[in-house]
PDB file of C-alpha atoms in Angstrom:
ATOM      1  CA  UNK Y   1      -6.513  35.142 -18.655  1.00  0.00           C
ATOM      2  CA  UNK Y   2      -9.732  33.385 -18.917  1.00  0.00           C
ATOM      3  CA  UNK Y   3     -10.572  30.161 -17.376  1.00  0.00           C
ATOM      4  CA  UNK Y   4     -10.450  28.272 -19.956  1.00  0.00           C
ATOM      5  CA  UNK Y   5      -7.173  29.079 -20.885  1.00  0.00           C
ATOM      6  CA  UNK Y   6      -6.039  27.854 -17.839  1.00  0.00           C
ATOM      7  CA  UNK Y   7      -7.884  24.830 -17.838  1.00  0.00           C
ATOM      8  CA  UNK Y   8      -6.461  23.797 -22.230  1.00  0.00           C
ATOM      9  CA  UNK Y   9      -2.794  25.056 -20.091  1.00  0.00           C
ATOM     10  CA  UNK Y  10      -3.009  22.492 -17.587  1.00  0.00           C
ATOM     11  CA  UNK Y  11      -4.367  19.805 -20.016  1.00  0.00           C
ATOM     12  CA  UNK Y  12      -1.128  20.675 -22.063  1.00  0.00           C
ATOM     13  CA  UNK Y  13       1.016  20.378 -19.365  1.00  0.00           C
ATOM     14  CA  UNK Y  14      -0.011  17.216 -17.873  1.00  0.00           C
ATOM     15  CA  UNK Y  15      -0.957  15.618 -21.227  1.00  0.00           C
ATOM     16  CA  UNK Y  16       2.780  13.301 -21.360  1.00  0.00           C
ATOM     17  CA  UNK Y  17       2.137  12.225 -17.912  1.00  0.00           C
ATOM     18  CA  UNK Y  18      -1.557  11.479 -18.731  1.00  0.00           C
ATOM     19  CA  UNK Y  19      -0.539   9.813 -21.844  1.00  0.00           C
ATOM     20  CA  UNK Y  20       2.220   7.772 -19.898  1.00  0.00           C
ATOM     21  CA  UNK Y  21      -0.693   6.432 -17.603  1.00  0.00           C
ATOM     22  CA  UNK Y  22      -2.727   5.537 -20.670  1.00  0.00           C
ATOM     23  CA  UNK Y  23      -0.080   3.673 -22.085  1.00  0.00           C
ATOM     24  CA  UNK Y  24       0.423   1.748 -18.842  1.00  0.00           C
ATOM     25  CA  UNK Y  25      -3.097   0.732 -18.092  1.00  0.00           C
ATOM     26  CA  UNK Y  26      -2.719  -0.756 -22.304  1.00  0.00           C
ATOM     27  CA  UNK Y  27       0.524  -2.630 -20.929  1.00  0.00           C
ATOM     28  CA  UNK Y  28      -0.489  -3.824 -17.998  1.00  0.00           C
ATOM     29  CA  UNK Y  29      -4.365  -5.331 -19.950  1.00  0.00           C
ATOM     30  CA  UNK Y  30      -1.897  -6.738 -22.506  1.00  0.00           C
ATOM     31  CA  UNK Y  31      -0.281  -8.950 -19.872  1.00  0.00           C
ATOM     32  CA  UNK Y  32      -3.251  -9.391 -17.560  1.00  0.00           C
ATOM     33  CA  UNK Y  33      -4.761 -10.809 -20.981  1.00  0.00           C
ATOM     34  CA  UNK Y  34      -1.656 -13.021 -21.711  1.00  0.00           C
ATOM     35  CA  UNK Y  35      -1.731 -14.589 -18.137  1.00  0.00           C
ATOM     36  CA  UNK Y  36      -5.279 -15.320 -18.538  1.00  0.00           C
ATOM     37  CA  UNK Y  37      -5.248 -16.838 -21.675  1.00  0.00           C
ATOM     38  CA  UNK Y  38      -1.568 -18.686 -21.044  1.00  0.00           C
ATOM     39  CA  UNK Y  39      -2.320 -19.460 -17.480  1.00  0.00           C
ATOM     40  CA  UNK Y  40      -5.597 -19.343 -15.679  1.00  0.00           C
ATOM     41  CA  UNK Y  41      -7.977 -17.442 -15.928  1.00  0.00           C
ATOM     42  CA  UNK Y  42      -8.546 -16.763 -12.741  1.00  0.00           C
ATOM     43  CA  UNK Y  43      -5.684 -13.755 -12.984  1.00  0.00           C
ATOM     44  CA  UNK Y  44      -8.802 -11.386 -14.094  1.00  0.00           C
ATOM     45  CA  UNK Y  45      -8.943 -10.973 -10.334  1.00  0.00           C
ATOM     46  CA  UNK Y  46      -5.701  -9.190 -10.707  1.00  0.00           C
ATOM     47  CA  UNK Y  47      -7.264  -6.089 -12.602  1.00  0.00           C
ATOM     48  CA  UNK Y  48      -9.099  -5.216  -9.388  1.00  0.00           C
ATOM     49  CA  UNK Y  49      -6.032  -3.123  -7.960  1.00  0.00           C
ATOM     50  CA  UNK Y  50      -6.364  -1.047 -11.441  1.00  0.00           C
ATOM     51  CA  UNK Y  51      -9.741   0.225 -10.362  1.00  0.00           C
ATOM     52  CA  UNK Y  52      -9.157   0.865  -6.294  1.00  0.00           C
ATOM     53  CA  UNK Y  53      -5.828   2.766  -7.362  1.00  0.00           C
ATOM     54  CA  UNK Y  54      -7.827   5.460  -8.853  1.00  0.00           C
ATOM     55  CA  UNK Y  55      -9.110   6.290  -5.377  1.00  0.00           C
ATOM     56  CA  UNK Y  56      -6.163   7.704  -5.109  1.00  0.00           C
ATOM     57  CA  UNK Y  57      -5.956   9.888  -8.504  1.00  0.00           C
ATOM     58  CA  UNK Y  58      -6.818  13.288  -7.853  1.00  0.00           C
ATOM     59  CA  UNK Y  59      -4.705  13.132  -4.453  1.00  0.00           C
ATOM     60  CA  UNK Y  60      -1.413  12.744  -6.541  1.00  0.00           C
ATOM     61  CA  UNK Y  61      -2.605  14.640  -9.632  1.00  0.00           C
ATOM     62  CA  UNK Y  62      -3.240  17.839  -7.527  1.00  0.00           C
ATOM     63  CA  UNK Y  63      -0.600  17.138  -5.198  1.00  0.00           C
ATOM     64  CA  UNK Y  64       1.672  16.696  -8.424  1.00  0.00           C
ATOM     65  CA  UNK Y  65       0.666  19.537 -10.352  1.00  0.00           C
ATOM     66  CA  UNK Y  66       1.038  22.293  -7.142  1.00  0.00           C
ATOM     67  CA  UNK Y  67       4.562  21.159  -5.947  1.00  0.00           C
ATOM     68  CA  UNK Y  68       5.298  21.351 -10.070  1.00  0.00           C
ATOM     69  CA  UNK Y  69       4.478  24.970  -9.658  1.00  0.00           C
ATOM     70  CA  UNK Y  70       7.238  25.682  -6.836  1.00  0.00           C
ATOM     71  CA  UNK Y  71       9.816  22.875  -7.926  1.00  0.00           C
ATOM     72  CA  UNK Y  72      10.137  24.773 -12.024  1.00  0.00           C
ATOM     73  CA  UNK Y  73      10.286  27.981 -10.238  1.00  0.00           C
ATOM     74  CA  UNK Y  74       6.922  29.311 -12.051  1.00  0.00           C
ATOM     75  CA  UNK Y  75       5.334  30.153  -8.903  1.00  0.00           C
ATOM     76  CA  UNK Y  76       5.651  33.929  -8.884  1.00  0.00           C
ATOM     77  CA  UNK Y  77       4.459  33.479 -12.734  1.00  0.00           C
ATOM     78  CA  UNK Y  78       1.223  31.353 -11.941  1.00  0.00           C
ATOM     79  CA  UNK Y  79       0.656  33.441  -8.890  1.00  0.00           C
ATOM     80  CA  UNK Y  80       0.965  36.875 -10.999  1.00  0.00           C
ATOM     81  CA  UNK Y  81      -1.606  35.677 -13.514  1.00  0.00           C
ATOM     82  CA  UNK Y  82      -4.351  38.280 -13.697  1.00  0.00           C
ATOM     83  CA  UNK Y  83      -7.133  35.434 -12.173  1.00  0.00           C
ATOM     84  CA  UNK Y  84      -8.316  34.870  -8.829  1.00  0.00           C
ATOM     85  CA  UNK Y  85      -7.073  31.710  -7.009  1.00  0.00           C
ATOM     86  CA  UNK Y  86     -10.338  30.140  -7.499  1.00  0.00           C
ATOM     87  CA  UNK Y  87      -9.439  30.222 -10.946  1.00  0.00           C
ATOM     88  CA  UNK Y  88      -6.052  29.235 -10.896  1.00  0.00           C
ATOM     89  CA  UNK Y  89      -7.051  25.980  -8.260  1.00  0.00           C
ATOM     90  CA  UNK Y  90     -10.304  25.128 -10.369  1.00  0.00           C
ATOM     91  CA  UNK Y  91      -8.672  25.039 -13.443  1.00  0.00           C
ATOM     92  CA  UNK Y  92      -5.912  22.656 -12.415  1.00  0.00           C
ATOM     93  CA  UNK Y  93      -8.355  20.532 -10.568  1.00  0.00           C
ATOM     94  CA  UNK Y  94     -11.226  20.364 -13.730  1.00  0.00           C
ATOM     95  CA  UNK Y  95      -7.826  19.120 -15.858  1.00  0.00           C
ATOM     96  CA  UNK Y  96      -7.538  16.738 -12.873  1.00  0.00           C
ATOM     97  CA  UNK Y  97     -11.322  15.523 -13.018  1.00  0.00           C
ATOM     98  CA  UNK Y  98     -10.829  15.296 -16.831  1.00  0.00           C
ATOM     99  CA  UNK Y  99      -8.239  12.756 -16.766  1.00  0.00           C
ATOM    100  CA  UNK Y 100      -9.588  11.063 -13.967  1.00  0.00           C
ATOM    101  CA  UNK Y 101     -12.106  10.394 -15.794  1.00  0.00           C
ATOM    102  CA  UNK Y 102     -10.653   9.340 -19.070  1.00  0.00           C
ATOM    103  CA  UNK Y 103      -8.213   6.533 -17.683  1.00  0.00           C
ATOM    104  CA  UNK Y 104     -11.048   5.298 -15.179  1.00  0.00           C
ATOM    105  CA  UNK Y 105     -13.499   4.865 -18.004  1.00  0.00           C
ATOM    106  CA  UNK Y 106     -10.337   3.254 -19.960  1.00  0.00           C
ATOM    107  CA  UNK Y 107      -9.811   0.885 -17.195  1.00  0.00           C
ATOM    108  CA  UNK Y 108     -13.844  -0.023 -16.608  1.00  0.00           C
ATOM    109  CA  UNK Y 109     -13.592  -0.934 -20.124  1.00  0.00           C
ATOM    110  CA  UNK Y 110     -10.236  -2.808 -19.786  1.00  0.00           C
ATOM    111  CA  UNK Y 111     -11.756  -5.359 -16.832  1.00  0.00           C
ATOM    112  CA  UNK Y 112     -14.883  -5.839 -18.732  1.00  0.00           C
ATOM    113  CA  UNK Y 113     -12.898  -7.228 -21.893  1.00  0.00           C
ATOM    114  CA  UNK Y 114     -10.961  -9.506 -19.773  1.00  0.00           C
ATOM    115  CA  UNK Y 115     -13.758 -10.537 -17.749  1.00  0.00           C
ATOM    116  CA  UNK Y 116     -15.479 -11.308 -20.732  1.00  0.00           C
ATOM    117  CA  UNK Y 117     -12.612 -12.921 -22.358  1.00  0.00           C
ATOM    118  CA  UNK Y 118     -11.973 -15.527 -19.018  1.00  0.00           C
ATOM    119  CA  UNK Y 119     -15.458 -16.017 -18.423  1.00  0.00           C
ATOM    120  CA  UNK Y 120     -15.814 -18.765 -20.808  1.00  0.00           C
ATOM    121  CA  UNK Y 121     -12.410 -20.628 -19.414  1.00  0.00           C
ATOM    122  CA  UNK Y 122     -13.887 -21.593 -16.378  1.00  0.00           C
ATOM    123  CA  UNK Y 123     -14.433 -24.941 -15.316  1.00  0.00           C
ATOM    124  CA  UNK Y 124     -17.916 -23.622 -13.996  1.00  0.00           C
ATOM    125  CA  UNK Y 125     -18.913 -20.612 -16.003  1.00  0.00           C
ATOM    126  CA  UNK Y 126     -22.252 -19.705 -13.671  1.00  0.00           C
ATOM    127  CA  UNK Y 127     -20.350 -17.451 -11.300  1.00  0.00           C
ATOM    128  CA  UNK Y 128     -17.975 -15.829 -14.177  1.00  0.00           C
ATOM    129  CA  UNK Y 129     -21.583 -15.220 -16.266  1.00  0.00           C
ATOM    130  CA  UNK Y 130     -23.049 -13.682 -12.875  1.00  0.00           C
ATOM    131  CA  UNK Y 131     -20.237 -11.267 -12.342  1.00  0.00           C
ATOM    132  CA  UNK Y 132     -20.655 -10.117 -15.980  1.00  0.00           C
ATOM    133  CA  UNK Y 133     -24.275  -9.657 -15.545  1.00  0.00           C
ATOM    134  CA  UNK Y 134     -23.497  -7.305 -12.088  1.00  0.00           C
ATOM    135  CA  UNK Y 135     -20.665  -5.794 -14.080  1.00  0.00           C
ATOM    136  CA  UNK Y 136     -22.810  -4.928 -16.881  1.00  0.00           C
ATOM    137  CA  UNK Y 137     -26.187  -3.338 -14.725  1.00  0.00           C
ATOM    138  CA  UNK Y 138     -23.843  -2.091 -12.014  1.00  0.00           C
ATOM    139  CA  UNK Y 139     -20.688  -0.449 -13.047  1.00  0.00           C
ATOM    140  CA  UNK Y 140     -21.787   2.938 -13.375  1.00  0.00           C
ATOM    141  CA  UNK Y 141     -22.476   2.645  -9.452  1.00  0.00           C
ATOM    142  CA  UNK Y 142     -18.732   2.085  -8.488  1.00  0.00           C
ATOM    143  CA  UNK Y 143     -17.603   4.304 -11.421  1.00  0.00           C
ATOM    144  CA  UNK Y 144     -19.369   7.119 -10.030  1.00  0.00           C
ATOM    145  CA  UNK Y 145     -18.559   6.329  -6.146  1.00  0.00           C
ATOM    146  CA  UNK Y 146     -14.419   5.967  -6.968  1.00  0.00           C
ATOM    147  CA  UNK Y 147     -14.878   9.258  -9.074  1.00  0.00           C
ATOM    148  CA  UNK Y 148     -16.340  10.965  -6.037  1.00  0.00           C
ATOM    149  CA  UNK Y 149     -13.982   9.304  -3.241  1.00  0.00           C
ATOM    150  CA  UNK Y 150     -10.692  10.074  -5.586  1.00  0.00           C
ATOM    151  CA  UNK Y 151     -11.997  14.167  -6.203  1.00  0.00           C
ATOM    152  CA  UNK Y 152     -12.667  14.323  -2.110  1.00  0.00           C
ATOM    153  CA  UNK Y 153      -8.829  12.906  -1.691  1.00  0.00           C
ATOM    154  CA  UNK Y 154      -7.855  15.451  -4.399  1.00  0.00           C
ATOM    155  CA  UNK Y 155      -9.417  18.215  -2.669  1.00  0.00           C
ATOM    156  CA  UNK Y 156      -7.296  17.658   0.507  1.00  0.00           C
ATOM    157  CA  UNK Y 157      -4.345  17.318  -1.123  1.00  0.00           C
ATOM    158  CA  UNK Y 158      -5.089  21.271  -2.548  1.00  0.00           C
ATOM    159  CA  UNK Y 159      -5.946  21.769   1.106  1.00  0.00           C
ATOM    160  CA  UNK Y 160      -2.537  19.847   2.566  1.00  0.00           C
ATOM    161  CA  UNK Y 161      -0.228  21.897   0.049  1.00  0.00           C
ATOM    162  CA  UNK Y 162      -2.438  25.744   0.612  1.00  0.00           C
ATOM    163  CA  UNK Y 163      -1.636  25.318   4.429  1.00  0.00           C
ATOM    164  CA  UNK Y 164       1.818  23.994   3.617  1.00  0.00           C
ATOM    165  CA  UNK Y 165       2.320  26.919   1.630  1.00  0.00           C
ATOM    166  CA  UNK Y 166       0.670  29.408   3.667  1.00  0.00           C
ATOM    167  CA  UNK Y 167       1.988  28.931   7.315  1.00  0.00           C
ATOM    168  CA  UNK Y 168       5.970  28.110   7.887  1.00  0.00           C
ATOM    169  CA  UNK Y 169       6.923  24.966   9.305  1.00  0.00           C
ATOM    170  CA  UNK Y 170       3.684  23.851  10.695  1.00  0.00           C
ATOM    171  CA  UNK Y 171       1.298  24.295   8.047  1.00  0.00           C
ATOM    172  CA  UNK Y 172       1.937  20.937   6.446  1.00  0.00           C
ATOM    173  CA  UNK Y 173       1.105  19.560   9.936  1.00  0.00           C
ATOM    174  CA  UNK Y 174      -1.783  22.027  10.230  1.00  0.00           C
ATOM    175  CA  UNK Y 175      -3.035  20.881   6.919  1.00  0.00           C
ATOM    176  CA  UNK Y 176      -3.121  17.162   7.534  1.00  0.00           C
ATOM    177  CA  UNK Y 177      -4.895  17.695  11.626  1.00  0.00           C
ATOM    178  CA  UNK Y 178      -7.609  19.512  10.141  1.00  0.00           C
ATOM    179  CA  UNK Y 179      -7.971  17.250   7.376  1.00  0.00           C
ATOM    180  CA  UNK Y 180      -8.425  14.334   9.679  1.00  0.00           C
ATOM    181  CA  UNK Y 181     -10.432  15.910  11.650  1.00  0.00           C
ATOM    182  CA  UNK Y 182     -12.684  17.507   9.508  1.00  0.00           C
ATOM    183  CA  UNK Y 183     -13.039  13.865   8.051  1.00  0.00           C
ATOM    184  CA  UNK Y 184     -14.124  12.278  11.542  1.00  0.00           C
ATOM    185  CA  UNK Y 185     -16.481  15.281  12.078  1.00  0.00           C
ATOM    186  CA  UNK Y 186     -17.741  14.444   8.771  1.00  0.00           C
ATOM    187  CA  UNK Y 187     -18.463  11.116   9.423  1.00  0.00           C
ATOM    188  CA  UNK Y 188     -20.328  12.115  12.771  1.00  0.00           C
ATOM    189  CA  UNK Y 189     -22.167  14.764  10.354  1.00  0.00           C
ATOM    190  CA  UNK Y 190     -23.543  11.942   8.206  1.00  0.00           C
ATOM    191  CA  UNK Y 191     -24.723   9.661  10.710  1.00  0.00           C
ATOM    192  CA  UNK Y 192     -27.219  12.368  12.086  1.00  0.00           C
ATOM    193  CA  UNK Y 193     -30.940  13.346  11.064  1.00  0.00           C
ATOM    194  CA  UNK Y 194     -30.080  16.088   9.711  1.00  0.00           C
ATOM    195  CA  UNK Y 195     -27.761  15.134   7.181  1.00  0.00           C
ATOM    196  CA  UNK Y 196     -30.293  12.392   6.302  1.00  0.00           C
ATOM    197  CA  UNK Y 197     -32.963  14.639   5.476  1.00  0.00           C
ATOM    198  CA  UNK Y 198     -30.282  16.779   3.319  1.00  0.00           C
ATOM    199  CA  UNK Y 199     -29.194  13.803   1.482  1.00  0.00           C
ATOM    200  CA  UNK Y 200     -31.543  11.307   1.462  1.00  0.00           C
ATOM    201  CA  UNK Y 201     -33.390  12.493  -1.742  1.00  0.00           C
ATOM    202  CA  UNK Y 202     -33.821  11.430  -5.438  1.00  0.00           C
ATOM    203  CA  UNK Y 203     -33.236   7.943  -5.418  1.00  0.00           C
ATOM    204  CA  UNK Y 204     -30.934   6.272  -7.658  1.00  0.00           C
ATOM    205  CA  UNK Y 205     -30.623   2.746  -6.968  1.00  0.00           C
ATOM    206  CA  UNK Y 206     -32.954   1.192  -4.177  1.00  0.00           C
ATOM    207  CA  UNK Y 207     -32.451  -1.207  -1.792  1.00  0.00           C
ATOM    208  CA  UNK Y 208     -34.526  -3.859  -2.663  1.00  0.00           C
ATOM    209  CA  UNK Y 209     -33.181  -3.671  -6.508  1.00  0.00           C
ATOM    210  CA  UNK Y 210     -29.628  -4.392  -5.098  1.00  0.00           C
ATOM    211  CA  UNK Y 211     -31.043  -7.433  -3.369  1.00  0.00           C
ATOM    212  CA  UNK Y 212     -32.738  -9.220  -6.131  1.00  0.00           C
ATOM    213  CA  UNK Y 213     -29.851  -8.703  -8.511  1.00  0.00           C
ATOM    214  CA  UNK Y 214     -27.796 -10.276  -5.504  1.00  0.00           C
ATOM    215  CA  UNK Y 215     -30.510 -13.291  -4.500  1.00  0.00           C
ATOM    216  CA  UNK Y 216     -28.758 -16.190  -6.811  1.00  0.00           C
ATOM    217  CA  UNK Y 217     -29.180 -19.644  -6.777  1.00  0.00           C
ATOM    218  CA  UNK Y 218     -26.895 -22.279  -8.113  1.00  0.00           C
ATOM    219  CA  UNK Y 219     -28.447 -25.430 -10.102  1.00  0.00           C
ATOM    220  CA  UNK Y 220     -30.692 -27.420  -7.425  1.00  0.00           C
ATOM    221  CA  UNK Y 221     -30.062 -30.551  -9.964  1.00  0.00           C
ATOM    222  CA  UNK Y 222     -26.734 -30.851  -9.357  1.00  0.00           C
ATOM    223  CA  UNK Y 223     -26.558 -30.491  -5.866  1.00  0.00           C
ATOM    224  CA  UNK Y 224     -24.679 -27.256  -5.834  1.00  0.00           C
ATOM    225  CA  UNK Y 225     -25.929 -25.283  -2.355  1.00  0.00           C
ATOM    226  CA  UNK Y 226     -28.453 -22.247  -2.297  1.00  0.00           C
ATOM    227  CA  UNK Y 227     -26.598 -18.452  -1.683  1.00  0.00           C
ATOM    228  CA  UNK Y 228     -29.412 -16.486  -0.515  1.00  0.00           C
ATOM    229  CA  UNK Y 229     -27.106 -12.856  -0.743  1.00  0.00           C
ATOM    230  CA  UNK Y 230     -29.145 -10.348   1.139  1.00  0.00           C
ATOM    231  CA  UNK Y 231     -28.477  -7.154   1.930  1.00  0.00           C
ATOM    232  CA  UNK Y 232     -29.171  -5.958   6.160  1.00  0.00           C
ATOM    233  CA  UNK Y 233     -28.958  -2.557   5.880  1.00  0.00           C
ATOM    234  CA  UNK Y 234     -30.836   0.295   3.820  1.00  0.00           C
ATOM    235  CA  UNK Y 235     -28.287   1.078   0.773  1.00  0.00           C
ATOM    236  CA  UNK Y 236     -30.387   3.042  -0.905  1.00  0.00           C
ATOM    237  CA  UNK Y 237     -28.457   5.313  -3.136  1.00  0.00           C
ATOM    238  CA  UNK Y 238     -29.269   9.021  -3.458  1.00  0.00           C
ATOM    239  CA  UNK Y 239     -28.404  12.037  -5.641  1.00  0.00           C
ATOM    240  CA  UNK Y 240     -28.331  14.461  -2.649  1.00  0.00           C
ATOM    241  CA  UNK Y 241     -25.692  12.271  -1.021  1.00  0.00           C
ATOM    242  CA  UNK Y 242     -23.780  13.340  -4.521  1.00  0.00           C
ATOM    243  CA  UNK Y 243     -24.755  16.352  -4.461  1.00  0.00           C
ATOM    244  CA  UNK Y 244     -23.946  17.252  -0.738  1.00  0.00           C
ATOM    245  CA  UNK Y 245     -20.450  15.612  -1.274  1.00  0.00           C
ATOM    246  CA  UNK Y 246     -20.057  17.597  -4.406  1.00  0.00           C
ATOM    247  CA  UNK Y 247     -20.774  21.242  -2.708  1.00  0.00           C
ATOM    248  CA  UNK Y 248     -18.294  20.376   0.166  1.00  0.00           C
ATOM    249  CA  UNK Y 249     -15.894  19.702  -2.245  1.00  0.00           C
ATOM    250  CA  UNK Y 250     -16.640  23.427  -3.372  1.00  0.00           C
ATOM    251  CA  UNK Y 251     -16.243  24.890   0.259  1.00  0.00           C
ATOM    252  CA  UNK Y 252     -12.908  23.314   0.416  1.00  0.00           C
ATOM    253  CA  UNK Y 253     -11.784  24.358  -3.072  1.00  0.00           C
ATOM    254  CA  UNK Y 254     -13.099  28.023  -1.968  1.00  0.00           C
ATOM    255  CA  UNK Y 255     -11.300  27.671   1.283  1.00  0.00           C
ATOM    256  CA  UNK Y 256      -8.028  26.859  -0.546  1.00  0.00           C
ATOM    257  CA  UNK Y 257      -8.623  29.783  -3.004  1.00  0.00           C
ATOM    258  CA  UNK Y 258      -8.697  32.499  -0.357  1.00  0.00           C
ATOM    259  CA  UNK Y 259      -5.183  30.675   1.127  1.00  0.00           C
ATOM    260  CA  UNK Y 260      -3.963  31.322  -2.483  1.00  0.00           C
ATOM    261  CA  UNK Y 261      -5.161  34.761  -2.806  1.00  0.00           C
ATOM    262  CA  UNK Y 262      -4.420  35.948   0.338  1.00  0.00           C
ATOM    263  CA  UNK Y 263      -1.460  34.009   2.572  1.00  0.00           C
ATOM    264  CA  UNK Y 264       0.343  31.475   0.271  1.00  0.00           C
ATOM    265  CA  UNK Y 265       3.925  32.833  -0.747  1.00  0.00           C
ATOM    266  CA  UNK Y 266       6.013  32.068  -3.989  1.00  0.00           C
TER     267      UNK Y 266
END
């Protein structure tokens, strides 16, 4: 069975829950926007969980999607499939990625309509028209950082549920020490020269852009006070820090694909 079979399979599969999420992001914008409009419109601030939740995406789609495998009794099925693991893991978490996507896109679009839609019912609309001016040359830079932080979370969740699967009793417990672990030596990793000088390489956003878009000042003439917004440390954004993140995410995925292949059970 070819990849991409697996990959349209698992897009089929998932699609109602998908769907269900899609559907609830349009529910929940269609009150956020009757609360701002009937109310205040300072409830825009409400639509900030609806980003930060999709840290958490991948985690629960993989999570989901694996434990479906044992809980409909398809296991030995999926497991018999003439495909390596790598291929049965990297198809479910592409599908994943795909959705992931999709509703965080649908939900970047969602807070810009209601920003723009409550920036004009402000008493003072400078700091509403400021947010809207970050939002707009800015949003790709948390789009893309969420994206990345929720497909790290939904690589240890394959992780978790391989050792789970593959060691009796203690390889849930297994799963999650060496996941916390490996995070804290990861951290140590990145503080260290030599994960600068593997990282710190094709620039995407520098430091001192992020300060001048940040350096505001309110009206002088009407006595509002100055906000001089600076930023202390170097935040200079880099595609090897992407691209680094991106091939660990690999080396766990391969990890998890030898567990499949070679210790988890049906």
């Amino acid at each position: 069975m070819s990849w991409m079979t697996l990959y349209f399979k698992e897009l089929r599969l998932t699609r109602t829950k998908f769907l269900l999420n899609i559907i609830f992001l349009i529910m929940v914008a269609a009150l956020f926007y009757f609360l701002i409009v009937r109310y205040s419109p300072f409830f825009v601030t409400l639509t900030i969980p609806l980003i930060i939740v999709h840290l958490f995406y991948m985690f629960f789609a993989m999570f989901d999607s694996l434990r479906q495998e044992w809980k409909q009794k398809t296991t030995v099925f999926w497991l018999n499939i003439p495909s390596s693991g790598w291929h049965l893991l990297t198809a479910k978490f592409v599908a994943a990625m795909t959705q992931l996507f999709a509703s965080l896109l649908a939900t970047f679009m969602i807070v810009y309509f209601l920003l723009k839609r409550s920036s004009g019912m402000f008493a003072d609309t400078q700091i509403p028209e400021f947010l809207i001016e970050q939002y707009e040359s800015y949003w790709w830079i948390l789009f893309i950082g969420i994206f990345m932080a929720s497909i790290q979370s939904g690589v240890v969740a394959t992780f978790i549920y391989m050792m789970g699967k593959s060691i009796r009793k203690i390889g849930w417990l297994l799963g999650i020490g060496i996941s916390i672990l490996g995070s804290w030596f990861w951290f140590k990793f990145s503080e260290t020269a030599i994960y600068k000088g593997l990282t710190e390489w094709g620039v995407i956003l520098h430091e001192k852009e992020l300060i001048d878009s940040f350096n505001f000042h309110f009206d002088a003439n009407i006595g509002e006070p100055n906000f001089d917004m600076g930023v202390a440390n170097e935040v200079n954004l880099y595609i090897g820090t992407q691209i680094v993140d991106l091939l660990m995410v690999v080396v766990v995925l391969l990890i998890c694909a030898w567990l499949l292949d070679h210790k988890v059970e049906a």
